[in-house]
Coordinates of C-alpha atoms in Angstrom, one line a residue:
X23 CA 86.0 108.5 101.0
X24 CA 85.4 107.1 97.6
X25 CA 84.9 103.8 96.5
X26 CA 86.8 102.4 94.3
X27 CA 87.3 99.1 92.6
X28 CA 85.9 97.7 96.0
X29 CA 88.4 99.4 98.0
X30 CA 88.3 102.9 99.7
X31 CA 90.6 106.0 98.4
X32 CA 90.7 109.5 99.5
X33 CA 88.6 112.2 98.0
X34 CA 89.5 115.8 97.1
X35 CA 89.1 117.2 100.5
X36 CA 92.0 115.5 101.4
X37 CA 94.4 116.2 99.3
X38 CA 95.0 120.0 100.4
X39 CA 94.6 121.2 96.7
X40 CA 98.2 120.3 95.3
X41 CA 97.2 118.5 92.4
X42 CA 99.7 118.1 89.5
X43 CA 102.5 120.8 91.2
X44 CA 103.5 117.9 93.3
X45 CA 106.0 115.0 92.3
X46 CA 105.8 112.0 94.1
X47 CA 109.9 110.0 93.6
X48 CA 109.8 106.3 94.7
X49 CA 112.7 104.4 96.1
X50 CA 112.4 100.6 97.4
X51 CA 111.1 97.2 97.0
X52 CA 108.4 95.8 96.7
X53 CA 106.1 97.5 99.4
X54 CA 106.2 100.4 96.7
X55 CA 106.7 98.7 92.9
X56 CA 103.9 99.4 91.0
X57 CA 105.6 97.8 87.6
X58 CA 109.3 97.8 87.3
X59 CA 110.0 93.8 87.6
X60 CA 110.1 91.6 84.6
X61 CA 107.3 90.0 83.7
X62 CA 108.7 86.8 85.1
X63 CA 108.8 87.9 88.6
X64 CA 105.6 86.6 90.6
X65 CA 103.6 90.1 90.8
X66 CA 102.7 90.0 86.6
X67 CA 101.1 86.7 87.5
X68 CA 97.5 84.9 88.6
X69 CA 96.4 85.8 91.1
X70 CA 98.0 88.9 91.9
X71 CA 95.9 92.5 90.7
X72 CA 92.6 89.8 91.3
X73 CA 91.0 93.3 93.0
X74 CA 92.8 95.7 91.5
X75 CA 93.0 96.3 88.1
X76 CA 91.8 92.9 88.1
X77 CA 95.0 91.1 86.0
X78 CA 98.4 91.1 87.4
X79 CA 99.8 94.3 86.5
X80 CA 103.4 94.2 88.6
X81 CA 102.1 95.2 92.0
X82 CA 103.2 92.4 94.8
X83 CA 99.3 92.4 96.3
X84 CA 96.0 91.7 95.1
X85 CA 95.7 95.5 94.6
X86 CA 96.7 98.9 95.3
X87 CA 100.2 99.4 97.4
X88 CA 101.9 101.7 99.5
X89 CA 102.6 104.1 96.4
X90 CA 99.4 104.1 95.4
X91 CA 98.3 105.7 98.7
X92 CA 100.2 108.2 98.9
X93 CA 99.9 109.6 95.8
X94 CA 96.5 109.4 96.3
X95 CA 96.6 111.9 99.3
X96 CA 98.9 114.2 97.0
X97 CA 96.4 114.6 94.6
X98 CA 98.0 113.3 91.4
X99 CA 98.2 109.6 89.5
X100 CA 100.4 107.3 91.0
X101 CA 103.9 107.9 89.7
X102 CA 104.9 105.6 86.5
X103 CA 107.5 102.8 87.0
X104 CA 110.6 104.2 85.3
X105 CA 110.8 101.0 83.2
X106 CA 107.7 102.4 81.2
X107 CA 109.0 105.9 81.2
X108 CA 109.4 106.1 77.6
X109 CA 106.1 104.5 76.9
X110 CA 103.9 106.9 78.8
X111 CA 106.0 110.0 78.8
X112 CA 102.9 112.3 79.6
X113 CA 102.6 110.7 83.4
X114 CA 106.5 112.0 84.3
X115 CA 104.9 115.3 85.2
X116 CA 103.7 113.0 88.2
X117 CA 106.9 111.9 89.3
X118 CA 108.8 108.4 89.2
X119 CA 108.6 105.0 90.5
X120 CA 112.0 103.7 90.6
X121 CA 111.2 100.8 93.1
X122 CA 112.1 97.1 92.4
X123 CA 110.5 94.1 94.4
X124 CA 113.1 92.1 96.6
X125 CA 116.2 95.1 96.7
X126 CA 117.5 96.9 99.5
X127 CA 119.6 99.3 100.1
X128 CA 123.0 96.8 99.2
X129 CA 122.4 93.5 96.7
X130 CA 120.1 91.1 97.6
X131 CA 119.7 87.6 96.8
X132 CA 117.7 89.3 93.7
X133 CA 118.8 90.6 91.0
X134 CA 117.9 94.1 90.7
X135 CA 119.0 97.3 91.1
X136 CA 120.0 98.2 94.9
X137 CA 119.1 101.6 96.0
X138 CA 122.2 103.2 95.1
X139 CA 121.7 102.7 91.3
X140 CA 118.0 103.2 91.6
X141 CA 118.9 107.1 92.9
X142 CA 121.6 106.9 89.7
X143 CA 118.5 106.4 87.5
X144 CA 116.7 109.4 89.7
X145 CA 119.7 111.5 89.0
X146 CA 119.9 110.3 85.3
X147 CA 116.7 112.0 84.9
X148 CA 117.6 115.3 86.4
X149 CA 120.8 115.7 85.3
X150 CA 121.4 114.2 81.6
X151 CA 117.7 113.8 80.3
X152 CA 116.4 116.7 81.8
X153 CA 113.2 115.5 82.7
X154 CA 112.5 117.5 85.8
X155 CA 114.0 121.2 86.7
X156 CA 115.4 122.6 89.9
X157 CA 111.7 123.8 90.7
X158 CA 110.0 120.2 89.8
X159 CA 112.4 118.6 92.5
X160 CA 111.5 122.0 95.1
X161 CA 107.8 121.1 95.0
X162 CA 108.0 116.9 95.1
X163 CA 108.0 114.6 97.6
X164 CA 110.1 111.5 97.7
X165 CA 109.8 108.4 99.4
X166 CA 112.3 105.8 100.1
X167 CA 111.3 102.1 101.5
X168 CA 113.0 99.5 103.0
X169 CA 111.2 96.5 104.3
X170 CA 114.0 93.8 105.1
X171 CA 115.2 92.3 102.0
X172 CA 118.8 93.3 103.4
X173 CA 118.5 91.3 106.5
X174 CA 116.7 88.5 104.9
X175 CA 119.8 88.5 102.5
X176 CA 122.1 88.4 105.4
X177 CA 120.7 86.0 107.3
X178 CA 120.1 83.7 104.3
X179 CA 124.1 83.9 103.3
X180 CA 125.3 84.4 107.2
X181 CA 123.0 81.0 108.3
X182 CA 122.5 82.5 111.8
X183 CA 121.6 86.0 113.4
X184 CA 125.0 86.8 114.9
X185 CA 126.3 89.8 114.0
X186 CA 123.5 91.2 112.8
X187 CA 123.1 94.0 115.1
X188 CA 126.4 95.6 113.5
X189 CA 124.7 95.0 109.9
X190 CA 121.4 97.0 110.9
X191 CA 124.2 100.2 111.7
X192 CA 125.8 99.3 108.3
X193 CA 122.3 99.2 106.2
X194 CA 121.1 102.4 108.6
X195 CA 124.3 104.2 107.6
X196 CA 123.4 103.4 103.8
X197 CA 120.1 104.6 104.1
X198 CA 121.3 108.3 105.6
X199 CA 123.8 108.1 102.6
X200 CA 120.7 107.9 100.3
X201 CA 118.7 109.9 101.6
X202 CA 121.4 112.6 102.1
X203 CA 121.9 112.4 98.6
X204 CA 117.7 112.4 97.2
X205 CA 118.2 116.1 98.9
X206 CA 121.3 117.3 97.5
X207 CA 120.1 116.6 93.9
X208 CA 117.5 119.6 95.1
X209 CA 114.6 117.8 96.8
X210 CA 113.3 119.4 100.1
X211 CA 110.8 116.6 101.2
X212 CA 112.6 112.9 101.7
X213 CA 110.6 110.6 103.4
X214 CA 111.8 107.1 104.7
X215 CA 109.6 104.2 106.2
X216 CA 110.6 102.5 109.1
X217 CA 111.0 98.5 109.0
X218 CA 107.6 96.9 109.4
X219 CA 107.4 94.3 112.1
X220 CA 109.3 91.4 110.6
X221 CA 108.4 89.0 113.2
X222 CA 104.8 89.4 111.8
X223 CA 105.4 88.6 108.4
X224 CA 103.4 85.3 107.8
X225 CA 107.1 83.6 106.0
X226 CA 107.7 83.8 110.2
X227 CA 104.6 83.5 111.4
X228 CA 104.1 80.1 109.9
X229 CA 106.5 78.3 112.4
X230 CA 103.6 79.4 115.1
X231 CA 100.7 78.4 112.2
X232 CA 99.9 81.9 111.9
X233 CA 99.1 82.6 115.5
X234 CA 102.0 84.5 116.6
X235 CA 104.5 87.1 116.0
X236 CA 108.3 86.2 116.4
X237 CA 109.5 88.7 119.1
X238 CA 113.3 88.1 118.6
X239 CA 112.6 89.2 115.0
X240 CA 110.1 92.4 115.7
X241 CA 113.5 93.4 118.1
X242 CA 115.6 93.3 115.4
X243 CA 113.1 95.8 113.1
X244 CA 113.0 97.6 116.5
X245 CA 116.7 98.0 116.5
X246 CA 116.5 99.3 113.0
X247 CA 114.2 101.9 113.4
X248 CA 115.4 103.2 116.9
X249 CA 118.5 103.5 114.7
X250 CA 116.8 105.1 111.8
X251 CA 115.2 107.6 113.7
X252 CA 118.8 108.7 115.2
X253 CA 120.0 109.2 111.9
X254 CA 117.2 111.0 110.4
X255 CA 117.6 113.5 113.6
X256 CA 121.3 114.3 112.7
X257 CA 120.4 114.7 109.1
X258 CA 117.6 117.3 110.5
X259 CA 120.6 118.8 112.7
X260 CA 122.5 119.6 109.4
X261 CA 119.8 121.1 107.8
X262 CA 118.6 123.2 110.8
X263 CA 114.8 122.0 109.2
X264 CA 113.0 119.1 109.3
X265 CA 113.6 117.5 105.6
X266 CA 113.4 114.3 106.0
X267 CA 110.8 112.5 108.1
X268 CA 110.5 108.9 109.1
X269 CA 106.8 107.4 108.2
X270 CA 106.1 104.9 111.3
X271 CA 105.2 101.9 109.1
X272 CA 105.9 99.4 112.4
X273 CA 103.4 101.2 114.2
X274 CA 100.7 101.6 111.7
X275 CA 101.3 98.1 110.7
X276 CA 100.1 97.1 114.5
X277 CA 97.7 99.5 114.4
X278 CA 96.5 98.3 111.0
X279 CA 96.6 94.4 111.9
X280 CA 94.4 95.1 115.5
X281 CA 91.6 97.8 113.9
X282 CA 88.2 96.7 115.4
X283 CA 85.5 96.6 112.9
X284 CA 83.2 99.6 112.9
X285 CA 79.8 97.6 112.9
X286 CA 80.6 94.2 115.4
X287 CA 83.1 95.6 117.4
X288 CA 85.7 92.4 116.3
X289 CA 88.9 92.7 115.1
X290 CA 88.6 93.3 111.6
X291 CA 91.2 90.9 110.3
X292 CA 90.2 87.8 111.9
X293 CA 92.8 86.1 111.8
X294 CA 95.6 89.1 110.5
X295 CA 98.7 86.8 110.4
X296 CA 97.1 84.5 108.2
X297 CA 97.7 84.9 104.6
X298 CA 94.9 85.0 101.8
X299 CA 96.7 83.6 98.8
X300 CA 98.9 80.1 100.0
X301 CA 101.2 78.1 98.5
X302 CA 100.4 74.1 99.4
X303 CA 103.9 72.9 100.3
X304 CA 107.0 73.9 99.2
X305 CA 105.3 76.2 96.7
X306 CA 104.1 80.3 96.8
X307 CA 101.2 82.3 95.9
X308 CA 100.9 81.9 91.8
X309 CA 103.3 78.8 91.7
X310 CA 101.7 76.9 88.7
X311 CA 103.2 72.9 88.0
X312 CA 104.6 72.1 84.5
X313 CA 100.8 71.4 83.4
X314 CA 99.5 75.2 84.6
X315 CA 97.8 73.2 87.8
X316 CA 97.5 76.1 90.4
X317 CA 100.5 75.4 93.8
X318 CA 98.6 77.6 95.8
X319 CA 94.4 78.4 97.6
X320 CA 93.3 81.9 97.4
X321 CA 90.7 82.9 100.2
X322 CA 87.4 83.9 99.3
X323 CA 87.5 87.7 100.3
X324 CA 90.4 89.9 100.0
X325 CA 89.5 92.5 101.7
X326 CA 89.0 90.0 105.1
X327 CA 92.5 89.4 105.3
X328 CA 95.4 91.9 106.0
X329 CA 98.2 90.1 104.2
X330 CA 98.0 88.9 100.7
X331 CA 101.0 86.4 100.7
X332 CA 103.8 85.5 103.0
X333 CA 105.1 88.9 102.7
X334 CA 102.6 91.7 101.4
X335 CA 99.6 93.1 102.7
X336 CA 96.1 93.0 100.5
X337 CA 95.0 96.1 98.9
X338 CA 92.5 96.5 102.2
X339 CA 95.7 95.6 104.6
X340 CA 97.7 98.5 102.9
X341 CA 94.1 100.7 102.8
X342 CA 94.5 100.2 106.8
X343 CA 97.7 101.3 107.3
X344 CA 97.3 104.0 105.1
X345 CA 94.7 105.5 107.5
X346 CA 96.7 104.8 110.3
X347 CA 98.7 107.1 109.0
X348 CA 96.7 109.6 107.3
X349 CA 96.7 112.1 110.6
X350 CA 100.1 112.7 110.4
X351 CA 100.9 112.6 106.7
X352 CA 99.0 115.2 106.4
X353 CA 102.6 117.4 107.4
X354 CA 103.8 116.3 104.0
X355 CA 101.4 118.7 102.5
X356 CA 103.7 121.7 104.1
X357 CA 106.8 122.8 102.9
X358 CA 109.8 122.3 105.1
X359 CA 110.1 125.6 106.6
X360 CA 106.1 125.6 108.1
X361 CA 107.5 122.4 109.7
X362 CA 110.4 123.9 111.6
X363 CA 108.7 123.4 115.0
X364 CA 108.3 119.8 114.4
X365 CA 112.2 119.5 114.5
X366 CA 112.3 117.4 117.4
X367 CA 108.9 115.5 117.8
X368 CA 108.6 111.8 117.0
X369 CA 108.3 110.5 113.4
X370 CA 104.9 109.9 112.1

């Protein structure tokens, strides 16, 4: 692997020679934004981008994201945000970013653009501007992420957890609806993420002073992605070839947070539930006072530390579970129909 900007990325070998004939599509939050929040929102300020590019350029981490990764494995540039679309148009030939930090698949207690209308953009682009053909969508990838903004909406409005379990069927129906729809517009690889441990999140892990995961939480991400996987399947069954694919992020986020260090052995994040960039009390990471005074400690090293605020991993953090998952994203790189006999194994 290369080294870049102090973090490791995937070389040529890798990337199984696609270069520029793929398309990456984003859908999501802000697991996968790499730009499309106004420059008020808490990603386009101190500290955030501190490692990568090294000013805050709209990704919610210190660094590199989810996106980033995996267009790195495709072989082309990570795809550009669709609010700078017109200002770069020579990077569409690498696909789209349409994610926006804090949505999910229905409104959340932000105000962006839910799913639904982020696929109307998608389609916007195919179908009245004419950006990409029938054979640009055939050869691209798209990947659709939902990390819990839904359910942190729910709960937030509801003010407990009951009925919650007949919410995760309604935002799991939504999310076959989407994806559903990504592939009738013409593209033949949809991926979706599963729902990360929530319990783990530092926002819950606090309660324990980061030394403990929330298992009532983690069940309800289980429930999701049990769920998930369920639906994917009978999309599959409709298709009679595996299209769409579920990314294990829950399991690579485990893996990710309990990786033993290569040279002592030790778990590489010390202390993984911890956060590197901290609010002092009643503030977040890049809360400033009326006077510019910093509301928030940012740890020495980065890279030591798996999540970058209460919700995001650090460039290294998301580095980790890229790798985790590296083995089996490597199926991406095959077209649907050298992947029929995968039909009925587990997601990746």
């Amino acid at each position: 692997v290369n080294v870049v900007e102090g973090s490791r990325y995937s070389d040529q070998s890798l990337q199984g020679g696609l270069g520029s004939n793929k398309r990456l599509f984003v859908f999501g939050d802000s697991y996968v934004d790499t730009g499309n929040t106004p420059k008020s929102y808490p990603a386009w300020k101190a500290p955030y981008g501190t490692t990568f590019p090294r000013k805050p350029d709209g990704r919610f981490s210190d660094g590199r994201v989810l996106t980033d990764n995996l267009a790195s494995i495709l072989g082309i540039r990570s795809p550009i945000p669709y609010r700078l679309r017109k200002d770069a148009k020579e990077e569409v030939k690498y696909g789209m970013n349409f994610g926006y930090g804090g949505t999910g698949v229905f409104d959340t207690l932000v105000a962006g653009p839910n799913m639904t209308i982020q696929i109307n953009y998608f389609e916007q682009q195919v179908e009245e501007e004419k950006v990409y053909t029938k054979q640009d969508l055939e050869n691209s990838i798209t990947l659709a992420t939902i990390s819990g903004n839904d359910y942190t909406t729910f709960i937030f409005r509801n003010g407990s957890f009951e009925h919650l379990q007949d919410f995760i069927k309604s935002v799991t129906k939504q999310i076959s609806i989407n994806l559903k729809r990504i592939h009738d517009l013409g593209v033949q690889n949809v991926v979706v993420t599963s729902i990360e441990p929530l319990g783990c999140l530092p926002t819950i892990t606090a309660l324990s002073s980061y030394k403990e995961c929330n298992e009532f939480v983690n069940s309800a991400a289980t429930l999701h992605n049990q769920i998930l996987r369920q639906v994917v399947q009978d999309l599959n069954n409709v298709t009679h070839q595996p299209v769409f694919r579920v990314i294990d992020l829950h399991g690579a986020f485990f893996s990710a947070m309990k990786k033993q260090s290569n040279h002592t052995g030790t778990i590489k994040f010390g202390d993984p539930l911890r956060p590197c960039c901290m609010g002092v009390p009643g503030h977040s990471c890049g809360d400033v006072d009326e006077n510019g005074a910093k509301k928030y400690e940012v740890c020495q090293n980065p890279s030591s530390s798996f999540f970058w605020d209460d919700v995001h991993p650090t460039q290294e953090g998301w580095y980790e579970v890229f790798s985790a998952l590296q083995p089996s994203l490597n199926k991406l790189l095959q077209s649907p129909s050298h992947r029929k006999g995968e039909m009925n194994k587990k997601d990746f």
